């Protein structure tokens, strides 16, 4: 027997889980006609959520006193609003969030407290903070919980293939189940099978770098500041965590990775302390070290009849500005609004005309962000000699201009540019 739904969201990562919760609450579609196909939690998340075995028990993140999860994301104000609309914010345990109030960005050749080090402060734009560093698993779990509480159907299964035709999508699972949908939302990440089934091509760029992720203790307090140093070998971010520790995301050329990832903890401590110019004193490794291959990807189209792609299934960008998950949440909001508008007009939510509205709102925005990340990565990383001088003069100029700094701070906050309505204000 084939189960049938109006909308099936494939993938319960942050983008998919949030899209499902938004649709169940604001999509104008009966929640029981919406399904979320959840396979496994994102690899390596210590606070990962096992959504593969649906039960009546609420899906929870890490234990209250557990150390911070290794996979954390910087959540912008716009994303906070989207999560609130999804019924997933505030989180059940807000004490595991860390608000960051300022960002300090500097380049390898300059001092972190010098003229050419950029500093954005939330107070400059009258905000209490620039966003939160949150555990990915806890955000995801809150969205899944909200979706289920609204009456949506959580299906623990892995997609094997998606077959689309004019009437809908046929979703074949690895356990033999077949699910029918009038619309399938591909939120199944960078290696999306939904995208393959829809015949959508993808352009990829391999940075030939890996990002090393770990938790560290620092001799001096993190001061609720997100630190980012652009080294010639790639950007290195230090993000403040709720328990006083910090999360690092260190992008390195492939050849350099083994020494940093696999060397002794003592060697690592020396390397990371030097790489951050001792900005918070001596650093000590407090977790295992994970590595992620870095590439960017852009789907040629986000939609075909009966199918829409969101999140990393549609676009992958360099993590240097911590925007990938934020873009996926904005996709989820824009898609929900497009579908709700169609349902209100008694239109078919799987029709290409409806889905194009979503694509138009998000694709240009996401492509611009990808281009900006590549330019930053190239501009800061490669700049030496006269190039470095120019970059550093530019930073000093921005640093002295209150107006320019406010523009950058708003970008960090995620409130600049055209946003979906659900991202503009908290909607319960
Ligand atoms: C080192 C690093 C640091 C980052 N830091 C930040 C940050 O600070 N801020 C930020 O905004 N972004 C950050 N990002 C980017 C962010 O992590 C991703 O953009 C985001 O997690 C993508 O979410 P997603 O839901 O689209 O995809 P994913 O997280 O990949 O989720 C896809 C989901 O689909 C499921 N799935 C896959 N295949 C199937 C199948 N066949 N059947 C059923 N389910 C399936 C998977 O199990 C998974 O749950 C970072 C990325 C990296 C690599």
Coordinates of N, CA, C and O in Angstrom, one line a residue, residues 198-347:
X198 N 14.9 14.6 -9.8 CA 14.3 15.7 -10.5 C 15.1 16.1 -11.7 O 14.7 16.9 -12.5
X199 N 16.3 15.5 -11.9 CA 17.1 15.8 -13.1 C 17.7 17.1 -13.1 O 18.0 17.7 -14.1
X200 N 17.9 17.7 -11.9 CA 18.5 19.1 -11.8 C 20.0 18.9 -11.6 O 20.5 18.3 -10.7
X201 N 20.7 19.6 -12.5 CA 22.2 19.6 -12.5 C 22.7 20.5 -11.5 O 22.0 21.4 -11.0
X202 N 24.0 20.3 -11.1 CA 24.5 21.1 -10.0 C 26.0 21.5 -10.4 O 26.7 20.6 -11.0
X203 N 26.3 22.7 -10.2 CA 27.7 23.2 -10.5 C 28.5 23.2 -9.1 O 28.0 23.7 -8.1
X204 N 29.6 22.5 -9.1 CA 30.4 22.4 -7.8 C 31.8 23.0 -8.0 O 32.3 23.0 -9.1
X205 N 32.3 23.5 -6.9 CA 33.7 24.0 -6.9 C 34.3 23.4 -5.6 O 33.8 23.6 -4.5
X206 N 35.4 22.7 -5.9 CA 36.2 22.1 -4.8 C 37.2 23.1 -4.3 O 38.1 23.5 -5.0
X207 N 37.1 23.6 -3.0 CA 38.1 24.5 -2.5 C 39.5 23.8 -2.2 O 40.5 24.5 -1.9
X208 N 39.5 22.5 -2.3 CA 40.7 21.7 -2.0 C 41.2 22.0 -0.6 O 42.4 22.1 -0.3
X209 N 40.3 22.2 0.3 CA 40.6 22.5 1.7 C 39.6 21.7 2.5 O 38.6 21.2 2.1
X210 N 40.0 21.5 3.8 CA 39.1 20.9 4.8 C 39.0 21.8 5.9 O 39.9 22.6 6.2
X211 N 37.8 21.8 6.6 CA 37.6 22.6 7.8 C 37.8 21.6 9.0 O 37.1 20.6 9.0
X212 N 38.6 22.0 9.9 CA 38.8 21.2 11.2 C 37.9 21.9 12.2 O 37.9 23.1 12.4
X213 N 37.1 21.1 12.9 CA 36.1 21.6 13.9 C 36.5 20.9 15.2 O 36.7 19.7 15.3
X214 N 36.6 21.8 16.3 CA 36.9 21.2 17.6 C 36.5 22.2 18.6 O 36.2 23.4 18.3
X215 N 36.4 21.8 19.9 CA 36.1 22.7 21.0 C 37.4 23.0 21.7 O 38.2 22.0 21.9
X216 N 37.7 24.2 22.1 CA 38.9 24.5 22.9 C 38.5 25.3 24.1 O 37.5 26.0 24.2
X217 N 39.4 25.2 25.1 CA 39.4 26.1 26.3 C 40.4 27.2 26.0 O 41.5 26.9 25.5
X218 N 40.1 28.4 26.5 CA 41.0 29.5 26.3 C 41.4 30.1 27.6 O 40.6 30.1 28.6
X219 N 42.6 30.6 27.7 CA 43.1 31.1 29.0 C 42.3 32.3 29.5 O 42.0 32.5 30.6
X220 N 42.0 33.2 28.5 CA 41.2 34.4 28.8 C 39.7 34.1 28.3 O 39.5 33.4 27.4
X221 N 38.7 34.8 29.0 CA 37.3 34.6 28.6 C 37.1 35.0 27.1 O 37.8 35.9 26.6
X222 N 36.1 34.4 26.5 CA 35.8 34.7 25.1 C 35.1 36.0 24.8 O 35.0 36.5 23.7
X223 N 34.7 36.7 25.9 CA 34.1 38.0 25.8 C 32.9 38.1 24.9 O 32.6 39.1 24.3
X224 N 32.2 37.0 24.7 CA 31.0 36.9 23.9 C 31.3 37.5 22.5 O 30.5 38.2 21.9
X225 N 32.5 37.2 22.0 CA 32.9 37.8 20.7 C 33.2 36.6 19.8 O 33.7 35.6 20.2
X226 N 32.8 36.8 18.5 CA 33.2 35.8 17.5 C 34.4 36.4 16.8 O 34.4 37.5 16.3
X227 N 35.5 35.6 16.9 CA 36.8 36.0 16.3 C 37.0 35.3 15.0 O 36.8 34.1 14.9
X228 N 37.6 36.0 14.0 CA 37.9 35.4 12.7 C 39.2 35.9 12.2 O 39.3 37.1 12.0
X229 N 40.1 35.0 12.0 CA 41.4 35.5 11.5 C 41.6 34.9 10.1 O 41.5 33.7 9.9
X230 N 41.9 35.8 9.1 CA 42.2 35.3 7.8 C 43.7 35.0 7.6 O 44.5 35.9 7.5
X231 N 44.0 33.7 7.7 CA 45.4 33.3 7.5 C 45.6 33.1 6.0 O 44.7 32.9 5.2
X232 N 46.9 33.1 5.6 CA 47.2 32.8 4.1 C 46.7 31.4 3.8 O 46.4 31.2 2.6
X233 N 46.6 30.6 4.7 CA 46.2 29.2 4.4 C 44.7 29.0 4.5 O 44.2 27.9 4.2
X234 N 44.0 30.0 4.9 CA 42.5 29.9 5.0 C 42.0 30.6 6.3 O 42.8 30.8 7.2
X235 N 40.7 30.8 6.4 CA 40.1 31.5 7.5 C 40.0 30.6 8.8 O 39.8 29.3 8.6
X236 N 40.2 31.2 9.9 CA 40.1 30.4 11.2 C 39.1 31.2 12.1 O 39.3 32.4 12.4
X237 N 38.0 30.5 12.5 CA 37.0 31.2 13.3 C 37.0 30.6 14.7 O 37.3 29.4 14.9
X238 N 36.8 31.5 15.7 CA 36.7 31.1 17.1 C 35.3 31.6 17.6 O 35.2 32.8 17.7
X239 N 34.4 30.7 17.9 CA 33.1 31.1 18.2 C 32.8 30.8 19.7 O 33.1 29.7 20.2
X240 N 32.2 31.8 20.4 CA 32.0 31.6 21.9 C 30.9 30.6 22.2 O 29.8 30.6 21.5
X241 N 31.1 29.8 23.2 CA 30.0 28.8 23.5 C 29.5 29.1 24.9 O 30.1 29.8 25.7
X242 N 28.3 28.5 25.2 CA 27.6 28.8 26.5 C 28.3 28.5 27.7 O 28.1 29.1 28.8
X243 N 29.2 27.5 27.7 CA 29.9 27.0 28.9 C 31.3 27.7 29.0 O 32.1 27.2 29.8
X244 N 31.6 28.7 28.3 CA 32.9 29.4 28.4 C 33.9 28.9 27.5 O 34.9 29.5 27.3
X245 N 33.7 27.7 26.9 CA 34.6 27.2 25.9 C 34.3 27.8 24.5 O 33.4 28.7 24.4
X246 N 35.1 27.5 23.5 CA 34.9 28.1 22.2 C 35.0 27.0 21.2 O 35.7 26.0 21.3
X247 N 34.3 27.2 20.0 CA 34.4 26.3 18.9 C 35.2 26.9 17.8 O 35.1 28.0 17.5
X248 N 36.1 26.0 17.3 CA 36.9 26.5 16.2 C 36.5 25.9 14.9 O 36.1 24.7 14.8
X249 N 36.6 26.7 13.8 CA 36.4 26.1 12.4 C 37.6 26.6 11.7 O 37.7 27.8 11.4
X250 N 38.5 25.7 11.4 CA 39.8 26.1 10.8 C 39.9 25.5 9.4 O 40.1 24.3 9.3
X251 N 39.9 26.4 8.4 CA 40.0 25.9 7.0 C 41.5 25.8 6.6 O 42.2 26.8 6.8
X252 N 41.8 24.7 6.1 CA 43.3 24.4 5.8 C 43.4 23.7 4.5 O 42.5 22.9 4.1
X253 N 44.5 23.9 3.7 CA 44.8 23.1 2.5 C 44.9 21.7 2.9 O 45.4 21.3 4.0
X254 N 44.5 20.8 2.0 CA 44.5 19.4 2.2 C 45.8 18.9 2.8 O 45.8 18.1 3.8
X255 N 46.9 19.3 2.3 CA 48.2 18.8 2.7 C 48.5 19.2 4.2 O 49.3 18.5 4.8
X256 N 47.9 20.2 4.7 CA 48.3 20.7 6.0 C 47.4 20.0 7.1 O 47.7 20.1 8.3
X257 N 46.3 19.4 6.6 CA 45.3 18.8 7.6 C 45.8 17.8 8.5 O 45.6 17.8 9.7
X258 N 46.6 16.7 8.0 CA 47.0 15.6 8.9 C 47.7 16.1 10.1 O 47.5 15.7 11.2
X259 N 48.6 17.1 9.9 CA 49.4 17.6 11.0 C 48.6 18.2 12.1 O 48.8 18.1 13.3
X260 N 47.5 19.0 11.7 CA 46.7 19.7 12.6 C 45.6 18.7 13.2 O 45.3 18.8 14.4
X261 N 45.1 17.9 12.4 CA 44.0 17.0 12.9 C 44.5 15.8 13.6 O 43.9 15.3 14.6
X262 N 45.6 15.2 13.2 CA 46.0 13.9 13.7 C 47.2 14.0 14.7 O 47.6 13.0 15.3
X263 N 47.8 15.2 14.8 CA 49.0 15.4 15.7 C 48.6 15.3 17.1 O 47.4 15.2 17.4
X264 N 49.5 15.3 18.1 CA 49.2 15.2 19.5 C 48.4 16.5 19.9 O 48.5 17.5 19.3
X265 N 47.7 16.4 21.1 CA 47.0 17.5 21.6 C 47.9 18.6 21.9 O 47.6 19.8 21.7
X266 N 49.1 18.3 22.4 CA 50.1 19.4 22.8 C 50.5 20.2 21.6 O 50.5 21.4 21.6
X267 N 50.8 19.5 20.5 CA 51.2 20.2 19.2 C 50.0 21.0 18.7 O 50.2 22.2 18.3
X268 N 48.8 20.4 18.8 CA 47.6 21.2 18.3 C 47.5 22.5 19.2 O 47.2 23.5 18.6
X269 N 47.6 22.4 20.5 CA 47.5 23.5 21.3 C 48.4 24.7 20.9 O 48.1 25.8 20.9
X270 N 49.7 24.3 20.6 CA 50.6 25.3 20.2 C 50.2 25.9 18.9 O 50.3 27.1 18.7
X271 N 49.8 25.1 17.9 CA 49.5 25.6 16.6 C 48.3 26.5 16.7 O 48.3 27.6 16.0
X272 N 47.3 26.1 17.4 CA 46.0 26.9 17.4 C 46.3 28.3 18.1 O 45.8 29.3 17.7
X273 N 47.1 28.2 19.2 CA 47.4 29.4 20.0 C 48.1 30.4 19.1 O 47.8 31.6 19.0
X274 N 49.1 29.9 18.3 CA 49.9 30.8 17.4 C 49.0 31.3 16.3 O 49.1 32.4 15.9
X275 N 48.2 30.4 15.7 CA 47.3 30.7 14.6 C 46.4 31.9 14.9 O 46.0 32.7 14.1
X276 N 46.0 31.9 16.2 CA 45.1 33.0 16.6 C 45.8 34.1 17.3 O 45.2 35.0 17.9
X277 N 47.1 34.1 17.1 CA 48.0 35.2 17.6 C 47.8 35.4 19.1 O 47.9 36.6 19.6
X278 N 47.5 34.4 19.8 CA 47.4 34.4 21.3 C 46.3 35.4 21.7 O 46.3 35.9 22.8
X279 N 45.3 35.6 20.9 CA 44.2 36.6 21.2 C 43.5 36.3 22.5 O 43.2 37.3 23.2
X280 N 43.3 35.1 22.8 CA 42.7 34.8 24.1 C 43.6 33.9 25.0 O 43.2 33.1 25.8
X281 N 44.9 34.1 24.8 CA 45.9 33.4 25.6 C 46.1 32.0 25.1 O 45.6 31.6 24.0
X282 N 46.7 31.1 25.9 CA 46.9 29.7 25.6 C 45.6 29.0 25.3 O 44.6 29.2 26.1
X283 N 45.6 28.2 24.3 CA 44.4 27.4 24.0 C 44.6 25.9 24.3 O 45.7 25.4 24.0
X284 N 43.6 25.2 24.7 CA 43.7 23.8 25.1 C 42.6 23.0 24.4 O 41.4 23.4 24.6
X285 N 42.9 22.0 23.7 CA 41.9 21.1 23.0 C 41.0 20.5 24.1 O 41.5 19.9 25.0
X286 N 39.7 20.5 23.8 CA 38.7 20.0 24.8 C 37.8 19.0 24.1 O 36.8 18.6 24.7
X287 N 38.1 18.5 22.9 CA 37.2 17.6 22.2 C 38.0 16.8 21.2 O 39.2 17.0 21.0
X288 N 37.3 15.9 20.5 CA 37.9 15.3 19.4 C 38.0 16.3 18.3 O 37.4 17.4 18.4
X289 N 38.8 16.0 17.2 CA 38.9 16.9 16.1 C 38.2 16.3 14.9 O 38.5 15.2 14.5
X290 N 37.2 17.0 14.3 CA 36.5 16.5 13.1 C 37.0 17.3 11.9 O 37.4 18.4 12.0
X291 N 36.9 16.7 10.7 CA 37.2 17.5 9.5 C 36.1 17.3 8.4 O 35.5 16.2 8.3
X292 N 35.9 18.4 7.7 CA 34.9 18.4 6.7 C 35.5 18.9 5.4 O 36.2 20.0 5.4
X293 N 35.2 18.2 4.3 CA 35.7 18.7 3.0 C 34.9 20.0 2.6 O 33.7 20.1 2.8
X294 N 35.6 21.0 2.0 CA 35.0 22.2 1.7 C 34.8 22.3 0.2 O 35.7 22.2 -0.6
X295 N 33.5 22.5 -0.2 CA 33.2 22.8 -1.6 C 32.0 23.7 -1.6 O 31.3 23.9 -0.6
X296 N 31.8 24.4 -2.8 CA 30.6 25.1 -2.9 C 29.8 24.4 -4.0 O 30.4 23.7 -4.8
X297 N 28.5 24.6 -4.0 CA 27.6 23.9 -5.0 C 26.4 24.8 -5.2 O 25.9 25.5 -4.3
X298 N 26.0 24.8 -6.5 CA 24.8 25.6 -6.8 C 24.0 24.8 -7.8 O 24.4 24.5 -8.9
X299 N 22.7 24.5 -7.4 CA 21.8 23.7 -8.3 C 21.4 24.7 -9.5 O 21.2 25.9 -9.2
X300 N 21.4 24.2 -10.7 CA 21.0 25.0 -11.9 C 19.6 25.6 -11.7 O 19.3 26.7 -12.2
X301 N 18.8 24.9 -11.1 CA 17.4 25.3 -10.8 C 17.0 24.8 -9.4 O 17.5 23.8 -9.0
X302 N 16.2 25.6 -8.7 CA 15.7 25.1 -7.4 C 14.4 24.3 -7.5 O 14.0 23.7 -6.6
X303 N 13.7 24.4 -8.7 CA 12.4 23.8 -8.8 C 12.2 23.2 -10.2 O 12.7 23.6 -11.2
X304 N 11.4 22.2 -10.2 CA 10.7 21.6 -11.4 C 9.3 21.3 -10.9 O 9.0 21.3 -9.7
X305 N 8.4 21.0 -11.9 CA 7.1 20.7 -11.4 C 7.1 19.6 -10.4 O 7.8 18.6 -10.5
X306 N 6.4 19.8 -9.3 CA 6.2 18.8 -8.2 C 7.5 18.7 -7.3 O 7.5 17.8 -6.5
X307 N 8.4 19.5 -7.4 CA 9.6 19.4 -6.6 C 10.3 20.8 -6.4 O 10.4 21.6 -7.3
X308 N 10.7 21.0 -5.1 CA 11.5 22.2 -4.8 C 12.7 21.8 -3.9 O 12.5 20.9 -3.1
X309 N 13.8 22.4 -4.1 CA 15.0 22.1 -3.3 C 15.2 23.2 -2.4 O 15.1 24.4 -2.7
X310 N 15.7 22.9 -1.1 CA 16.0 23.9 -0.2 C 17.3 23.5 0.5 O 17.7 22.4 0.5
X311 N 18.0 24.5 1.2 CA 19.2 24.2 2.0 C 20.3 23.7 1.1 O 20.4 24.1 -0.1
X312 N 21.1 22.9 1.7 CA 22.3 22.4 1.0 C 22.0 21.6 -0.2 O 22.9 21.4 -1.1
X313 N 20.8 21.1 -0.4 CA 20.4 20.4 -1.6 C 20.4 21.4 -2.8 O 20.6 21.0 -3.9
X314 N 20.2 22.7 -2.5 CA 20.1 23.7 -3.5 C 21.4 24.4 -3.6 O 21.8 24.9 -4.7
X315 N 22.1 24.6 -2.5 CA 23.4 25.5 -2.5 C 24.2 25.1 -1.3 O 23.8 24.9 -0.2
X316 N 25.5 25.0 -1.6 CA 26.5 24.9 -0.5 C 27.5 26.0 -0.6 O 28.0 26.3 -1.7
X317 N 27.8 26.7 0.5 CA 28.7 27.8 0.4 C 29.9 27.6 1.4 O 29.7 26.8 2.4
X318 N 30.9 28.3 1.3 CA 32.1 28.2 2.2 C 31.6 28.6 3.6 O 30.9 29.6 3.7
X319 N 32.0 27.9 4.7 CA 31.5 28.2 6.0 C 32.1 29.4 6.6 O 31.8 29.7 7.8
X320 N 32.9 30.2 5.9 CA 33.7 31.2 6.6 C 32.9 32.2 7.3 O 33.3 32.8 8.3
X321 N 31.7 32.6 6.8 CA 30.9 33.6 7.5 C 29.7 32.9 8.2 O 28.8 33.6 8.6
X322 N 29.7 31.6 8.3 CA 28.7 30.9 9.0 C 27.3 31.2 8.5 O 26.4 31.6 9.3
X323 N 27.1 31.1 7.2 CA 25.8 31.5 6.7 C 25.0 30.3 6.0 O 23.8 30.5 5.7
X324 N 25.6 29.2 5.9 CA 24.9 28.1 5.1 C 23.6 27.7 5.7 O 22.5 27.6 5.1
X325 N 23.5 27.4 7.0 CA 22.3 27.0 7.7 C 21.3 28.2 7.7 O 20.1 28.0 7.5
X326 N 21.8 29.4 7.8 CA 20.9 30.6 7.8 C 20.2 30.7 6.5 O 19.0 31.0 6.4
X327 N 21.0 30.4 5.4 CA 20.3 30.5 4.1 C 19.2 29.4 3.9 O 18.2 29.7 3.4
X328 N 19.5 28.2 4.5 CA 18.5 27.1 4.4 C 17.3 27.5 5.1 O 16.2 27.1 4.7
X329 N 17.4 28.2 6.3 CA 16.2 28.6 7.0 C 15.4 29.6 6.3 O 14.2 29.6 6.3
X330 N 16.1 30.5 5.6 CA 15.4 31.5 4.8 C 14.7 30.9 3.6 O 13.6 31.2 3.2
X331 N 15.3 29.9 3.0 CA 14.7 29.1 1.9 C 13.4 28.5 2.4 O 12.3 28.6 1.8
X332 N 13.4 27.9 3.6 CA 12.3 27.2 4.2 C 11.1 28.2 4.4 O 10.0 27.9 4.1
X333 N 11.5 29.4 4.9 CA 10.5 30.5 5.1 C 9.8 30.9 3.7 O 8.6 31.0 3.6
X334 N 10.7 31.1 2.7 CA 10.2 31.6 1.4 C 9.3 30.6 0.8 O 8.3 30.9 0.2
X335 N 9.7 29.3 0.9 CA 8.9 28.2 0.3 C 7.6 28.1 1.0 O 6.5 28.0 0.3
X336 N 7.6 28.2 2.3 CA 6.3 28.1 3.0 C 5.4 29.3 2.6 O 4.2 29.0 2.4
X337 N 5.9 30.5 2.5 CA 5.1 31.6 2.1 C 4.5 31.4 0.7 O 3.3 31.7 0.4
X338 N 5.3 30.9 -0.3 CA 4.9 30.7 -1.6 C 3.7 29.7 -1.6 O 2.7 29.8 -2.3
X339 N 3.9 28.6 -0.9 CA 2.9 27.5 -0.8 C 1.6 28.0 -0.2 O 0.5 27.7 -0.6
X340 N 1.8 28.7 0.9 CA 0.6 29.2 1.6 C -0.2 30.2 0.7 O -1.5 30.1 0.7
X341 N 0.5 31.0 0.0 CA -0.2 31.9 -1.0 C -1.0 31.1 -2.0 O -2.1 31.5 -2.3
X342 N -0.4 30.1 -2.5 CA -1.0 29.3 -3.5 C -2.3 28.6 -3.0 O -3.3 28.6 -3.6
X343 N -2.1 28.0 -1.8 CA -3.3 27.3 -1.2 C -4.4 28.2 -0.9 O -5.6 27.9 -1.2
X344 N -4.1 29.5 -0.5 CA -5.1 30.5 -0.2 C -5.9 30.8 -1.5 O -7.1 31.1 -1.5
X345 N -5.2 30.7 -2.6 CA -5.8 31.0 -3.9 C -6.4 29.8 -4.6 O -6.7 29.8 -5.8
X346 N -6.4 28.7 -3.8 CA -6.8 27.4 -4.3 C -6.0 26.9 -5.5 O -6.5 26.3 -6.5
X347 N -4.8 27.3 -5.6 CA -3.9 26.8 -6.6 C -3.2 25.5 -6.2 O -3.1 25.2 -5.0

